[in-house]
mmCIF file of C-alpha atoms in Angstrom:
data_model
loop_
_atom_site.group_PDB
_atom_site.id
_atom_site.type_symbol
_atom_site.label_atom_id
_atom_site.label_comp_id
_atom_site.label_asym_id
_atom_site.label_seq_id
_atom_site.Cartn_x
_atom_site.Cartn_y
_atom_site.Cartn_z
ATOM 1 C CA UNK X 1 9.702 7.485 62.661
ATOM 2 C CA UNK X 2 12.551 8.252 65.469
ATOM 3 C CA UNK X 3 15.800 6.381 65.740
ATOM 4 C CA UNK X 4 14.964 4.769 69.180
ATOM 5 C CA UNK X 5 12.061 3.121 67.633
ATOM 6 C CA UNK X 6 14.058 1.035 65.649
ATOM 7 C CA UNK X 7 15.472 -2.133 66.158
ATOM 8 C CA UNK X 8 17.809 -2.196 63.345
ATOM 9 C CA UNK X 9 18.568 0.385 65.355
ATOM 10 C CA UNK X 10 19.131 -1.302 68.666
ATOM 11 C CA UNK X 11 22.130 -2.170 70.961
ATOM 12 C CA UNK X 12 23.445 -5.377 70.174
ATOM 13 C CA UNK X 13 23.046 -8.745 72.166
ATOM 14 C CA UNK X 14 26.687 -9.134 72.568
ATOM 15 C CA UNK X 15 28.599 -6.358 73.751
ATOM 16 C CA UNK X 16 32.422 -6.138 74.307
ATOM 17 C CA UNK X 17 33.647 -7.562 70.556
ATOM 18 C CA UNK X 18 36.688 -6.837 70.643
ATOM 19 C CA UNK X 19 37.658 -8.868 73.155
ATOM 20 C CA UNK X 20 36.156 -12.285 71.513
ATOM 21 C CA UNK X 21 38.000 -14.663 70.407
ATOM 22 C CA UNK X 22 37.837 -15.733 66.670
ATOM 23 C CA UNK X 23 35.225 -18.530 67.937
ATOM 24 C CA UNK X 24 33.615 -16.666 69.811
ATOM 25 C CA UNK X 25 32.707 -14.629 66.848
ATOM 26 C CA UNK X 26 31.662 -16.423 64.654
ATOM 27 C CA UNK X 27 29.713 -18.657 67.406
ATOM 28 C CA UNK X 28 27.970 -15.613 68.043
ATOM 29 C CA UNK X 29 27.098 -14.450 64.235
ATOM 30 C CA UNK X 30 26.387 -17.926 63.649
ATOM 31 C CA UNK X 31 23.951 -17.508 66.467
ATOM 32 C CA UNK X 32 22.713 -14.309 65.335
ATOM 33 C CA UNK X 33 22.203 -15.493 62.015
ATOM 34 C CA UNK X 34 19.600 -18.622 63.547
ATOM 35 C CA UNK X 35 17.104 -16.495 63.592
ATOM 36 C CA UNK X 36 16.891 -15.395 59.899
ATOM 37 C CA UNK X 37 14.554 -17.638 58.551
ATOM 38 C CA UNK X 38 12.290 -17.864 61.221
ATOM 39 C CA UNK X 39 11.989 -14.265 60.908
ATOM 40 C CA UNK X 40 11.114 -15.174 56.952
ATOM 41 C CA UNK X 41 8.955 -17.720 57.057
ATOM 42 C CA UNK X 42 6.932 -15.358 60.031
ATOM 43 C CA UNK X 43 6.505 -13.125 56.716
ATOM 44 C CA UNK X 44 5.893 -15.605 54.193
ATOM 45 C CA UNK X 45 1.997 -14.543 55.077
ATOM 46 C CA UNK X 46 2.399 -10.785 53.206
ATOM 47 C CA UNK X 47 4.873 -12.828 50.504
ATOM 48 C CA UNK X 48 1.678 -14.582 49.381
ATOM 49 C CA UNK X 49 -0.790 -12.147 47.493
ATOM 50 C CA UNK X 50 2.714 -9.187 46.811
ATOM 51 C CA UNK X 51 4.210 -12.951 44.641
ATOM 52 C CA UNK X 52 0.397 -13.564 43.428
ATOM 53 C CA UNK X 53 -0.344 -9.767 42.343
ATOM 54 C CA UNK X 54 2.888 -9.345 40.751
ATOM 55 C CA UNK X 55 2.796 -12.557 38.702
ATOM 56 C CA UNK X 56 -0.687 -11.392 37.161
ATOM 57 C CA UNK X 57 0.596 -8.830 36.096
ATOM 58 C CA UNK X 58 3.702 -9.950 34.388
ATOM 59 C CA UNK X 59 0.969 -12.182 32.509
ATOM 60 C CA UNK X 60 0.074 -8.898 31.205
ATOM 61 C CA UNK X 61 3.387 -7.764 30.419
ATOM 62 C CA UNK X 62 3.952 -5.548 33.203
ATOM 63 C CA UNK X 63 8.101 -5.744 34.452
ATOM 64 C CA UNK X 64 9.120 -5.835 38.389
ATOM 65 C CA UNK X 65 12.069 -3.754 39.812
ATOM 66 C CA UNK X 66 13.786 -4.010 43.020
ATOM 67 C CA UNK X 67 15.143 -0.187 44.321
ATOM 68 C CA UNK X 68 17.737 0.078 47.488
ATOM 69 C CA UNK X 69 19.890 1.629 48.802
ATOM 70 C CA UNK X 70 23.727 0.713 50.003
ATOM 71 C CA UNK X 71 23.465 -3.302 50.947
ATOM 72 C CA UNK X 72 20.015 -3.249 49.718
ATOM 73 C CA UNK X 73 20.324 -1.943 46.553
ATOM 74 C CA UNK X 74 23.152 -3.655 46.635
ATOM 75 C CA UNK X 75 21.776 -6.981 46.386
ATOM 76 C CA UNK X 76 18.471 -6.291 44.564
ATOM 77 C CA UNK X 77 20.972 -6.090 40.912
ATOM 78 C CA UNK X 78 22.023 -8.936 42.715
ATOM 79 C CA UNK X 79 18.579 -11.443 42.516
ATOM 80 C CA UNK X 80 18.259 -8.914 39.461
ATOM 81 C CA UNK X 81 20.509 -10.113 37.102
ATOM 82 C CA UNK X 82 20.947 -13.654 38.000
ATOM 83 C CA UNK X 83 17.717 -14.178 36.594
ATOM 84 C CA UNK X 84 18.306 -14.339 33.050
ATOM 85 C CA UNK X 85 21.058 -16.779 33.015
ATOM 86 C CA UNK X 86 19.165 -19.007 35.196
ATOM 87 C CA UNK X 87 15.893 -19.377 33.801
ATOM 88 C CA UNK X 88 16.386 -17.766 30.117
ATOM 89 C CA UNK X 89 14.783 -14.626 30.918
ATOM 90 C CA UNK X 90 15.512 -11.552 28.973
ATOM 91 C CA UNK X 91 17.214 -8.850 31.723
ATOM 92 C CA UNK X 92 13.453 -6.446 31.216
ATOM 93 C CA UNK X 93 11.852 -8.841 33.364
ATOM 94 C CA UNK X 94 13.622 -8.005 37.090
ATOM 95 C CA UNK X 95 15.747 -4.540 37.118
ATOM 96 C CA UNK X 96 17.509 -3.317 40.103
ATOM 97 C CA UNK X 97 18.399 0.015 41.210
ATOM 98 C CA UNK X 98 20.880 1.308 43.769
ATOM 99 C CA UNK X 99 21.280 4.297 44.975
ATOM 100 C CA UNK X 100 24.281 5.820 43.008
ATOM 101 C CA UNK X 101 24.115 3.936 39.855
ATOM 102 C CA UNK X 102 26.401 0.751 39.345
ATOM 103 C CA UNK X 103 29.237 2.934 40.696
ATOM 104 C CA UNK X 104 27.456 2.693 43.672
ATOM 105 C CA UNK X 105 27.673 -1.353 43.488
ATOM 106 C CA UNK X 106 31.789 -1.185 44.761
ATOM 107 C CA UNK X 107 31.477 1.611 47.000
ATOM 108 C CA UNK X 108 30.394 4.038 48.513
ATOM 109 C CA UNK X 109 28.046 7.069 46.633
ATOM 110 C CA UNK X 110 28.298 9.776 49.264
ATOM 111 C CA UNK X 111 24.477 10.704 50.139
ATOM 112 C CA UNK X 112 23.022 9.179 47.114
ATOM 113 C CA UNK X 113 19.982 7.750 49.486
ATOM 114 C CA UNK X 114 19.636 10.830 51.090
ATOM 115 C CA UNK X 115 17.720 12.485 47.886
ATOM 116 C CA UNK X 116 14.558 11.426 47.769
ATOM 117 C CA UNK X 117 13.249 12.695 44.357
ATOM 118 C CA UNK X 118 16.069 10.236 42.050
ATOM 119 C CA UNK X 119 14.571 7.068 42.862
ATOM 120 C CA UNK X 120 11.614 8.034 40.910
ATOM 121 C CA UNK X 121 13.863 10.161 38.607
ATOM 122 C CA UNK X 122 15.844 6.665 37.822
ATOM 123 C CA UNK X 123 12.284 4.887 37.699
ATOM 124 C CA UNK X 124 11.824 6.613 35.113
ATOM 125 C CA UNK X 125 13.300 6.253 32.778
ATOM 126 C CA UNK X 126 12.548 2.788 32.596
ATOM 127 C CA UNK X 127 9.157 4.571 31.406
ATOM 128 C CA UNK X 128 7.250 2.564 33.783
ATOM 129 C CA UNK X 129 3.817 1.407 34.094
ATOM 130 C CA UNK X 130 0.583 0.346 35.034
ATOM 131 C CA UNK X 131 1.522 -2.988 34.948
ATOM 132 C CA UNK X 132 4.231 -2.500 36.121
ATOM 133 C CA UNK X 133 5.197 -3.814 40.059
ATOM 134 C CA UNK X 134 8.035 -1.974 42.039
ATOM 135 C CA UNK X 135 9.769 -3.818 45.535
ATOM 136 C CA UNK X 136 11.196 -0.722 47.606
ATOM 137 C CA UNK X 137 14.048 -2.611 49.754
ATOM 138 C CA UNK X 138 14.898 -1.201 52.789
ATOM 139 C CA UNK X 139 16.171 -2.460 56.010
ATOM 140 C CA UNK X 140 15.095 1.008 58.615
ATOM 141 C CA UNK X 141 12.039 2.136 56.398
ATOM 142 C CA UNK X 142 12.876 5.418 56.313
ATOM 143 C CA UNK X 143 15.906 5.608 53.035
ATOM 144 C CA UNK X 144 13.839 8.633 51.685
ATOM 145 C CA UNK X 145 15.081 6.916 48.213
ATOM 146 C CA UNK X 146 13.557 4.733 48.021
ATOM 147 C CA UNK X 147 10.003 6.325 50.008
ATOM 148 C CA UNK X 148 10.029 8.437 47.632
ATOM 149 C CA UNK X 149 9.784 6.684 44.773
ATOM 150 C CA UNK X 150 7.342 4.704 46.739
ATOM 151 C CA UNK X 151 5.694 7.161 46.811
ATOM 152 C CA UNK X 152 5.882 8.567 43.500
ATOM 153 C CA UNK X 153 5.331 4.719 41.956
ATOM 154 C CA UNK X 154 2.139 3.869 43.451
ATOM 155 C CA UNK X 155 0.945 7.723 42.652
ATOM 156 C CA UNK X 156 1.242 7.250 39.172
ATOM 157 C CA UNK X 157 -1.010 2.969 39.331
ATOM 158 C CA UNK X 158 2.353 0.661 40.025
ATOM 159 C CA UNK X 159 2.073 -2.287 42.693
ATOM 160 C CA UNK X 160 3.839 -1.479 45.173
ATOM 161 C CA UNK X 161 5.623 -3.280 48.165
ATOM 162 C CA UNK X 162 8.836 -3.528 50.214
ATOM 163 C CA UNK X 163 10.776 -5.825 52.242
ATOM 164 C CA UNK X 164 11.865 -3.811 56.153
ATOM 165 C CA UNK X 165 13.069 -5.192 58.699
ATOM 166 C CA UNK X 166 11.327 -2.537 61.346
ATOM 167 C CA UNK X 167 7.439 -2.520 62.161
ATOM 168 C CA UNK X 168 5.380 0.246 60.780
ATOM 169 C CA UNK X 169 8.009 2.558 58.920
ATOM 170 C CA UNK X 170 7.183 4.948 56.720
ATOM 171 C CA UNK X 171 7.753 2.550 53.409
ATOM 172 C CA UNK X 172 5.403 0.375 55.549
ATOM 173 C CA UNK X 173 2.240 2.353 55.166
ATOM 174 C CA UNK X 174 3.232 4.083 51.695
ATOM 175 C CA UNK X 175 3.135 0.681 49.926
ATOM 176 C CA UNK X 176 0.316 -1.763 49.433
ATOM 177 C CA UNK X 177 2.326 -5.114 50.363
ATOM 178 C CA UNK X 178 4.428 -4.792 53.370
ATOM 179 C CA UNK X 179 6.797 -7.906 54.277
ATOM 180 C CA UNK X 180 8.377 -6.828 58.119
ATOM 181 C CA UNK X 181 10.822 -8.961 58.863
ATOM 182 C CA UNK X 182 12.050 -8.470 62.285
ATOM 183 C CA UNK X 183 15.229 -10.342 62.985
ATOM 184 C CA UNK X 184 15.779 -8.671 66.319
ATOM 185 C CA UNK X 185 19.165 -5.843 66.989
ATOM 186 C CA UNK X 186 22.170 -6.789 64.522
ATOM 187 C CA UNK X 187 25.232 -8.612 65.906
ATOM 188 C CA UNK X 188 27.159 -4.957 65.824
ATOM 189 C CA UNK X 189 25.225 -2.599 66.344
ATOM 190 C CA UNK X 190 23.451 -0.804 63.299
ATOM 191 C CA UNK X 191 25.101 -2.564 60.715
ATOM 192 C CA UNK X 192 21.766 -3.467 58.923
ATOM 193 C CA UNK X 193 24.210 -5.600 56.492
ATOM 194 C CA UNK X 194 24.529 -8.293 58.396
ATOM 195 C CA UNK X 195 21.317 -10.100 59.481
ATOM 196 C CA UNK X 196 18.975 -8.091 57.698
ATOM 197 C CA UNK X 197 20.198 -8.032 54.099
ATOM 198 C CA UNK X 198 20.226 -12.020 55.331
ATOM 199 C CA UNK X 199 16.061 -11.464 55.569
ATOM 200 C CA UNK X 200 16.326 -9.298 52.389
ATOM 201 C CA UNK X 201 17.925 -11.933 50.060
ATOM 202 C CA UNK X 202 15.820 -14.261 51.490
ATOM 203 C CA UNK X 203 13.245 -13.231 50.085
ATOM 204 C CA UNK X 204 14.121 -11.910 47.440
ATOM 205 C CA UNK X 205 15.728 -15.642 45.869
ATOM 206 C CA UNK X 206 11.599 -16.613 47.479
ATOM 207 C CA UNK X 207 9.905 -14.143 45.387
ATOM 208 C CA UNK X 208 12.382 -14.291 41.726
ATOM 209 C CA UNK X 209 12.433 -18.189 41.737
ATOM 210 C CA UNK X 210 8.430 -18.612 42.714
ATOM 211 C CA UNK X 211 7.365 -15.937 39.726
ATOM 212 C CA UNK X 212 10.070 -17.880 37.805
ATOM 213 C CA UNK X 213 8.556 -21.241 38.385
ATOM 214 C CA UNK X 214 4.422 -19.850 38.316
ATOM 215 C CA UNK X 215 5.606 -18.291 34.694
ATOM 216 C CA UNK X 216 6.778 -21.475 33.366
ATOM 217 C CA UNK X 217 10.744 -21.064 33.318
ATOM 218 C CA UNK X 218 11.082 -24.465 35.268
ATOM 219 C CA UNK X 219 9.904 -27.619 34.639
ATOM 220 C CA UNK X 220 9.658 -30.255 37.265
ATOM 221 C CA UNK X 221 12.765 -29.026 39.183
ATOM 222 C CA UNK X 222 14.819 -27.882 36.319
ATOM 223 C CA UNK X 223 16.206 -25.371 35.368
ATOM 224 C CA UNK X 224 15.388 -25.804 31.223
ATOM 225 C CA UNK X 225 15.728 -22.867 29.844
ATOM 226 C CA UNK X 226 18.742 -21.717 31.596
ATOM 227 C CA UNK X 227 21.568 -20.349 28.946
ATOM 228 C CA UNK X 228 24.081 -22.048 28.350
ATOM 229 C CA UNK X 229 27.601 -19.628 29.084
ATOM 230 C CA UNK X 230 29.415 -21.410 30.270
ATOM 231 C CA UNK X 231 31.394 -24.860 30.486
ATOM 232 C CA UNK X 232 29.687 -26.216 33.848
ATOM 233 C CA UNK X 233 26.026 -25.005 32.475
ATOM 234 C CA UNK X 234 26.586 -26.313 29.020
ATOM 235 C CA UNK X 235 27.729 -30.349 31.912
ATOM 236 C CA UNK X 236 23.969 -29.580 33.592
ATOM 237 C CA UNK X 237 22.448 -29.563 31.084
ATOM 238 C CA UNK X 238 23.950 -32.531 29.504
ATOM 239 C CA UNK X 239 23.159 -34.717 32.005
ATOM 240 C CA UNK X 240 19.834 -33.183 32.106
ATOM 241 C CA UNK X 241 19.316 -34.046 28.701
ATOM 242 C CA UNK X 242 20.728 -37.606 29.684
ATOM 243 C CA UNK X 243 18.523 -38.059 32.453
ATOM 244 C CA UNK X 244 15.277 -36.647 30.306
ATOM 245 C CA UNK X 245 16.207 -37.942 27.052
ATOM 246 C CA UNK X 246 18.125 -41.695 28.282
ATOM 247 C CA UNK X 247 20.987 -40.321 25.723
ATOM 248 C CA UNK X 248 25.102 -40.763 26.140
ATOM 249 C CA UNK X 249 26.630 -37.922 26.770
ATOM 250 C CA UNK X 250 27.828 -37.135 24.190
ATOM 251 C CA UNK X 251 24.918 -37.493 21.848
ATOM 252 C CA UNK X 252 23.079 -35.114 24.498
ATOM 253 C CA UNK X 253 25.314 -32.609 25.118
ATOM 254 C CA UNK X 254 25.529 -32.534 20.940
ATOM 255 C CA UNK X 255 21.623 -32.016 20.949
ATOM 256 C CA UNK X 256 21.963 -29.798 23.589
ATOM 257 C CA UNK X 257 24.326 -27.387 21.996
ATOM 258 C CA UNK X 258 22.544 -27.709 18.602
ATOM 259 C CA UNK X 259 19.222 -26.851 20.294
ATOM 260 C CA UNK X 260 20.484 -23.870 22.486
ATOM 261 C CA UNK X 261 18.428 -24.678 25.627
ATOM 262 C CA UNK X 262 17.277 -27.542 27.338
ATOM 263 C CA UNK X 263 13.692 -27.886 26.942
ATOM 264 C CA UNK X 264 13.664 -26.970 23.121
ATOM 265 C CA UNK X 265 16.538 -30.199 22.420
ATOM 266 C CA UNK X 266 13.781 -31.629 24.793
ATOM 267 C CA UNK X 267 10.696 -30.017 21.918
ATOM 268 C CA UNK X 268 13.004 -31.792 19.109
ATOM 269 C CA UNK X 269 14.520 -35.786 18.963
#
C-alpha cells in the first residue's frame, strides 16, 4: 500500500499551524475531533459480528489479545489493564501486547514495529489456541509487527480482527473482521495519535464493555463485580448496596467489606 493512498498520511485541512493562537489551535482540534464519533458510528456494522464471534469463544474459555505498536499498542494495553478492576475478571481474559514490550509504554523503542515475526513470537508466550481472538490495532493498516502476528494467528486458527483508519489495507485484508474508522487527515499531518487514536480508544471501549456485559460482569447498569482496590471504589460499592438493599451507609459498607464484592453481598443478605 503506497503512502500516497493512506488517508492517515494526507495533508491536514489546516496549514500555518504555528501562526495560530492557542484559542484557534484548540478550536480547530476540537472541530476535527467532533467527527470521530460519526466515523466510529459508521463502523458499528463491522463491530457487531466481531463482538458476537469473540463472545462465543470467550464463553468456551478463549481469550482476547490486543496487539499494536506505538499509540495503538498503548491503547490496547490500557484497555486490557482496566478490565480486571472494573469488572472483576482475571488479567488473563484480555491481554494487550505492544511492540517493544513494557518499555514501549513509556518511550519509543527503536524499530520495534518493523519486525514482522516479532508479534507472533510475543503471542506464542501465551500459548494461543483456536478459541483465542487477536485484534490488530494499526491506524495505517500496514504495521509489520501487527500484520505479521495477524497472518500467523489466522493460519493457526485464531479469530482475527483489526482497527484501522484507512480503506482496504493489507491488515484489513488479512483478518476475518476488519473495522475501518475513517476519520480523515489528522490536524497535524500524519499524527495518528490524534483522531485515529481517539477512534481506536472508542472502539476498544465498545468491544470490551459489550463483552463484559454479555459475559455477565454487569447487573442492571452497575459494576457489581468491580475490585475494591481503593477508597473511591469501596464508597461506590457501598452506595450501590444502599440503593439495592435499603441499608444505612455503615451497614452497607460493613456488608461489602465482609463479602468482598457487591454481587456477593447481595447474594448473602
